[in-house]
Amino acid sequence: MEEREGEVRWDGLCSRDAASRAAALDNIGQAVLRRSETIAPVAAVPLSRAADGLLVPAARDGLSEVLARLLMLSKRCPFPDVREKSEAILSRVQELGIRIPRPLGHGPSRFIPEKETIQVGNEDAMMHALFADSFTTLGRLDNVTLVMVFHPQYLESFLKTQHYLLQMDGPLPLHYRHYIGIMAAARHQCSYLVNLHVNDFLHVGGDPKWLNGLENAPQKLQNLGELNKMLAHRPWLITKEHIEQLLKTEENSWSLAELIHAVVLLTHYHSLASFTFGCGISPEIDCEGGHTFRPPSVSNYCICDITNGYHGVDEIHASPAGSIPVSICLIKSTESLCEVEALMEKMKQLQECRDEEEASQEEMATRFEREKRESMFVCSSEDEESAPTRDVSRHFEDTSYGYKDFSRHGMHVPTFRVQDYSWEDHGYSLVNRLYPDVGQLLDEKFHIAYNLTYNTMAMHKDVDTSMLRRAIWNYIHCMFGIRYDDYDYGEINQLLDRSFKVYIKTVVCTPEKTTKRMYDSFWRQFEHSEKVHVNLLLVEARMQAELLYALRAITRYMT
């Protein structure tokens, strides 16, 4: 946005120095007001008449994009001076008789009420430090960060890893990194991530022509398309021949280091698409779908908002008891409480069974195969529409290629035994050797997600949740054909009910089909922070599963 918008420069806002930010804000204010004055009515329209629709639209000369960015800064910047000044600039523009934007939606997630998320400006010192790091690095405080901050320890590791992958020294040029992010997110029609990285791609000097479709990108990136689609949908099909094809192509070959960087980026954004859909992440305020220039009506929303599915705050946050008889609400609440108690009882019984007897290796193998087979038949009967997304198919080839259960139609894929090829013993060292420090960063992120616990379950405290976390992680890997010899897969059916399995499989395999009803239907008595924690497990288990298949193929090629 910087150069292409002429004199409006945003760079200085990312400074930690208040004086630098103040100077940048003064320049932005002057540039915006100069531009506004060229399209404002001859006589400024009194604000009291704004509701009459007499304000001039701001679409000319790119002003609407600038005003949307200021709106985002007024709501989402961790620095109070930037929030206040951005709001003041918008007010001054409105005084000139120009319509300013307002946010659509309510908060960073469509699934989590805004009042239950961290409000920018009300965060504690640790969260503020994370928000400031994110903003100074990316130039924004995005909705993913505002939902992940339920778990600050994980968020810190996530941001550090993502920053290294996108901005620090590495084998791939910066614009390639963002383009690969676009390719990966587009496989799941994740327009939220595509929008962010289109902006970042252009900001680091990427060629806008590449955004017209993958066929307009260099052949080297086009060659990555096959690996992208297999990693996203059927990673068990990746072989050393696929790796050889990328490394041996005469003119457009990849080096091993470049390929490792690309694979880590692809798996990062496939799994981040899962988080985006799994937590119902809303469009960014300054992106398409995040704001509107339509004037609000007296009741705070106009008829055009209603027809487009945007409703007033009161309606969104209304208590379910407002429309459902109280007796039914009490029954549902009691049922949910019983679910928590039943789950805790099952965990206790399983622990006692573990202590008493251990199943034979043959029985453990049989239970794995049974769970793998059953996971194929876990599917949603959901007819609710998932979140509407902009068509992003031009960023990838073969739009019909999607997730397929690996044993359908008689096709058999051998079980991937972690004892033969694991992240800890094989993948970690391969990544670290070819792309220094990234293996360490990923390893830390995997461990934080897997081991993260507050020893709580819903309203219960001092609970050991390790059995439940392991069941979730191993169920995801089981769906990918990955087996741990020392795990009893019979525990999964005891701990994960059908609605939870449907949610897990949808978020991991076809995240674009995730709906709010799916999110609401599992663990009904648990906190939103606990459901976000589940999503962190899904993200990391999925990423590790994809990496294992890709890295094993690379290892086989190298040997």
CSV table of C-alpha atoms in Angstrom, one decimal, residues 309-522:
chain,number,residue,atom,x,y,z
A,309,GLY,CA,-26.1,-11.7,7.0
A,310,TYR,CA,-24.7,-9.0,9.2
A,311,HIS,CA,-26.8,-8.4,12.4
A,312,GLY,CA,-26.7,-6.1,15.3
A,313,VAL,CA,-24.6,-6.6,18.4
A,314,ASP,CA,-27.6,-7.3,20.5
A,315,GLU,CA,-28.8,-10.1,18.2
A,316,ILE,CA,-25.4,-11.7,17.9
A,317,HIS,CA,-24.8,-11.7,21.7
A,318,ALA,CA,-28.4,-12.4,22.7
A,319,SER,CA,-28.7,-15.2,25.3
A,320,PRO,CA,-30.0,-18.5,23.8
A,321,ALA,CA,-32.6,-18.3,26.6
A,322,GLY,CA,-34.1,-15.4,24.8
A,323,SER,CA,-35.6,-17.6,22.1
A,324,ILE,CA,-35.5,-21.1,23.7
A,325,PRO,CA,-37.6,-22.0,26.7
A,326,VAL,CA,-35.7,-21.9,29.9
A,327,SER,CA,-36.5,-25.5,30.8
A,328,ILE,CA,-34.9,-26.7,27.6
A,329,CYS,CA,-31.8,-24.6,28.3
A,330,LEU,CA,-31.5,-26.2,31.8
A,331,ILE,CA,-31.9,-29.7,30.3
A,332,LYS,CA,-29.1,-29.0,27.8
A,333,SER,CA,-26.9,-27.5,30.4
A,334,THR,CA,-27.4,-30.5,32.7
A,335,GLU,CA,-26.6,-32.8,29.7
A,336,SER,CA,-23.4,-30.9,29.0
A,337,LEU,CA,-22.4,-31.1,32.6
A,338,CYS,CA,-23.0,-34.9,32.5
A,339,GLU,CA,-20.8,-35.1,29.4
A,340,VAL,CA,-17.9,-33.6,31.3
A,341,GLU,CA,-18.4,-35.9,34.3
A,342,ALA,CA,-18.7,-38.9,32.0
A,343,LEU,CA,-15.5,-38.0,30.2
A,344,MET,CA,-13.6,-37.6,33.4
A,345,GLU,CA,-14.9,-41.0,34.6
A,346,LYS,CA,-13.8,-42.7,31.4
A,347,MET,CA,-10.3,-41.2,31.8
A,348,LYS,CA,-10.2,-42.5,35.3
A,349,GLN,CA,-11.3,-46.0,34.2
A,350,LEU,CA,-8.8,-46.1,31.3
A,351,GLN,CA,-6.0,-45.2,33.7
A,352,GLU,CA,-7.0,-48.1,36.0
A,353,CYS,CA,-7.2,-50.5,33.1
A,354,ARG,CA,-3.7,-49.4,32.0
A,355,ASP,CA,-2.3,-50.1,35.4
A,356,GLU,CA,-3.9,-53.5,35.6
A,357,GLU,CA,-3.1,-55.1,32.2
A,358,GLU,CA,-1.5,-54.2,28.9
A,359,ALA,CA,-2.8,-55.4,25.5
A,360,SER,CA,-0.6,-57.6,23.3
A,361,GLN,CA,1.2,-56.1,20.3
A,362,GLU,CA,-1.1,-58.0,18.0
A,363,GLU,CA,-4.2,-56.6,19.7
A,364,MET,CA,-2.7,-53.1,19.6
A,365,ALA,CA,-2.1,-53.4,15.9
A,366,THR,CA,-5.7,-54.7,15.4
A,367,ARG,CA,-7.1,-51.7,17.3
A,368,PHE,CA,-5.1,-49.3,15.2
A,369,GLU,CA,-6.4,-50.8,11.9
A,370,ARG,CA,-9.9,-50.7,13.3
A,371,GLU,CA,-9.7,-47.1,14.3
A,372,LYS,CA,-8.1,-46.2,10.9
A,373,ARG,CA,-10.9,-47.9,9.1
A,374,GLU,CA,-13.6,-46.4,11.2
A,375,SER,CA,-12.1,-42.9,10.7
A,376,MET,CA,-13.0,-43.2,7.0
A,377,PHE,CA,-16.7,-43.3,7.9
A,378,VAL,CA,-16.7,-40.3,10.1
A,379,CYS,CA,-18.3,-37.6,8.1
A,380,SER,CA,-20.6,-34.7,8.6
A,381,SER,CA,-24.3,-34.8,7.7
A,382,GLU,CA,-24.1,-31.0,7.9
A,383,ASP,CA,-26.3,-29.1,5.5
A,384,GLU,CA,-25.5,-25.7,7.1
A,385,GLU,CA,-23.5,-23.3,4.9
A,386,SER,CA,-19.9,-22.8,5.9
A,387,ALA,CA,-18.4,-19.3,5.8
A,388,PRO,CA,-18.6,-17.8,2.3
A,389,THR,CA,-15.2,-17.4,0.7
A,390,ARG,CA,-14.0,-15.6,-2.3
A,391,ASP,CA,-13.0,-17.9,-5.2
A,392,VAL,CA,-9.2,-18.3,-5.0
A,393,SER,CA,-8.9,-21.3,-7.4
A,394,ARG,CA,-6.7,-19.3,-9.8
A,395,HIS,CA,-3.9,-19.7,-7.3
A,396,PHE,CA,-3.7,-23.5,-7.8
A,397,GLU,CA,-4.2,-26.2,-10.4
A,398,ASP,CA,-6.5,-29.2,-10.4
A,399,THR,CA,-9.5,-27.8,-8.4
A,400,SER,CA,-11.2,-31.2,-8.4
A,401,TYR,CA,-8.3,-32.8,-6.3
A,402,GLY,CA,-9.3,-33.0,-2.7
A,403,TYR,CA,-9.1,-35.2,0.4
A,404,LYS,CA,-9.7,-38.9,-0.1
A,405,ASP,CA,-9.7,-41.5,2.7
A,406,PHE,CA,-6.6,-43.7,1.9
A,407,SER,CA,-8.3,-47.1,1.9
A,408,ARG,CA,-11.3,-46.2,-0.2
A,409,HIS,CA,-12.0,-48.1,-3.5
A,410,GLY,CA,-9.7,-50.9,-2.5
A,411,MET,CA,-6.6,-48.8,-2.6
A,412,HIS,CA,-4.2,-49.8,0.2
A,413,VAL,CA,-1.5,-47.6,1.7
A,414,PRO,CA,0.9,-49.2,4.1
A,415,THR,CA,0.7,-48.0,7.7
A,416,PHE,CA,3.4,-45.3,8.5
A,417,ARG,CA,5.1,-46.6,11.6
A,418,VAL,CA,6.5,-43.8,13.8
A,419,GLN,CA,9.1,-46.3,15.1
A,420,ASP,CA,10.6,-46.4,11.5
A,421,TYR,CA,10.5,-42.7,10.8
A,422,SER,CA,9.7,-40.1,13.4
A,423,TRP,CA,10.0,-36.3,13.8
A,424,GLU,CA,12.3,-36.6,16.9
A,425,ASP,CA,14.7,-39.1,15.4
A,426,HIS,CA,14.7,-38.2,11.7
A,427,GLY,CA,12.7,-35.2,10.6
A,428,TYR,CA,14.0,-32.7,13.1
A,429,SER,CA,17.7,-33.3,12.2
A,430,LEU,CA,17.0,-33.2,8.4
A,431,VAL,CA,15.2,-29.9,8.6
A,432,ASN,CA,17.8,-28.4,10.9
A,433,ARG,CA,20.6,-29.5,8.7
A,434,LEU,CA,19.2,-28.0,5.5
A,435,TYR,CA,17.4,-25.0,7.0
A,436,PRO,CA,19.3,-24.1,10.2
A,437,ASP,CA,17.3,-23.3,13.4
A,438,VAL,CA,13.9,-24.1,11.8
A,439,GLY,CA,13.9,-27.7,13.1
A,440,GLN,CA,14.4,-26.3,16.6
A,441,LEU,CA,11.6,-23.7,16.2
A,442,LEU,CA,9.2,-26.3,14.9
A,443,ASP,CA,10.2,-28.8,17.6
A,444,GLU,CA,9.5,-26.2,20.3
A,445,LYS,CA,6.1,-25.4,18.8
A,446,PHE,CA,5.1,-29.1,18.6
A,447,HIS,CA,6.0,-29.7,22.2
A,448,ILE,CA,4.3,-26.6,23.5
A,449,ALA,CA,1.0,-27.5,21.8
A,450,TYR,CA,1.2,-31.2,22.9
A,451,ASN,CA,2.2,-30.5,26.5
A,452,LEU,CA,0.1,-27.3,27.1
A,453,THR,CA,-2.2,-27.7,30.0
A,454,TYR,CA,-3.8,-25.7,32.8
A,455,ASN,CA,-4.9,-28.9,34.6
A,456,THR,CA,-8.6,-27.9,34.0
A,457,MET,CA,-11.5,-29.4,32.3
A,458,ALA,CA,-14.5,-27.1,32.0
A,459,MET,CA,-15.3,-26.1,35.6
A,460,HIS,CA,-13.0,-28.8,37.1
A,461,LYS,CA,-9.5,-28.0,38.4
A,462,ASP,CA,-6.4,-30.2,39.1
A,463,VAL,CA,-7.2,-32.6,36.3
A,464,ASP,CA,-4.5,-34.5,34.4
A,465,THR,CA,-5.5,-34.0,30.7
A,466,SER,CA,-2.5,-35.8,29.2
A,467,MET,CA,-4.6,-38.9,28.2
A,468,LEU,CA,-7.1,-36.7,26.4
A,469,ARG,CA,-4.5,-34.6,24.6
A,470,ARG,CA,-2.7,-37.8,23.4
A,471,ALA,CA,-5.9,-39.3,22.1
A,472,ILE,CA,-6.6,-36.2,20.0
A,473,TRP,CA,-3.1,-36.0,18.6
A,474,ASN,CA,-3.0,-39.8,17.9
A,475,TYR,CA,-6.4,-39.8,16.3
A,476,ILE,CA,-5.3,-37.1,13.8
A,477,HIS,CA,-2.2,-39.1,13.0
A,478,CYS,CA,-4.3,-42.2,12.7
A,479,MET,CA,-6.5,-40.5,10.0
A,480,PHE,CA,-3.2,-40.0,8.1
A,481,GLY,CA,-2.2,-43.7,8.5
A,482,ILE,CA,0.5,-42.9,11.1
A,483,ARG,CA,0.8,-45.5,14.0
A,484,TYR,CA,2.5,-45.4,17.4
A,485,ASP,CA,3.2,-49.0,18.4
A,486,ASP,CA,3.0,-48.1,22.1
A,487,TYR,CA,-0.5,-46.6,22.0
A,488,ASP,CA,-3.7,-48.4,22.6
A,489,TYR,CA,-6.1,-47.0,19.9
A,490,GLY,CA,-9.1,-48.5,21.8
A,491,GLU,CA,-8.8,-45.4,24.1
A,492,ILE,CA,-9.8,-43.1,21.2
A,493,ASN,CA,-13.4,-44.4,21.0
A,494,GLN,CA,-13.7,-44.1,24.8
A,495,LEU,CA,-12.6,-40.4,24.9
A,496,LEU,CA,-13.7,-38.8,21.6
A,497,ASP,CA,-17.5,-38.9,20.8
A,498,ARG,CA,-18.9,-38.8,17.3
A,499,SER,CA,-19.6,-35.0,17.2
A,500,PHE,CA,-16.0,-34.4,18.3
A,501,LYS,CA,-14.6,-36.8,15.7
A,502,VAL,CA,-16.7,-35.0,13.0
A,503,TYR,CA,-15.3,-31.7,14.0
A,504,ILE,CA,-11.7,-33.0,14.2
A,505,LYS,CA,-11.8,-34.7,10.8
A,506,THR,CA,-13.5,-31.7,9.1
A,507,VAL,CA,-11.0,-29.1,10.5
A,508,VAL,CA,-8.0,-31.3,9.6
A,509,CYS,CA,-9.1,-32.7,6.2
A,510,THR,CA,-11.6,-30.3,4.7
A,511,PRO,CA,-11.4,-27.2,6.9
A,512,GLU,CA,-13.4,-25.1,4.4
A,513,LYS,CA,-16.5,-27.2,5.4
A,514,THR,CA,-16.3,-26.3,9.1
A,515,THR,CA,-19.5,-24.7,10.5
A,516,LYS,CA,-20.4,-22.9,13.7
A,517,ARG,CA,-22.8,-25.7,14.5
A,518,MET,CA,-19.9,-28.2,14.4
A,519,TYR,CA,-17.9,-26.0,16.7
A,520,ASP,CA,-20.8,-25.6,19.1
A,521,SER,CA,-21.8,-29.3,19.2
A,522,PHE,CA,-18.6,-30.7,20.8
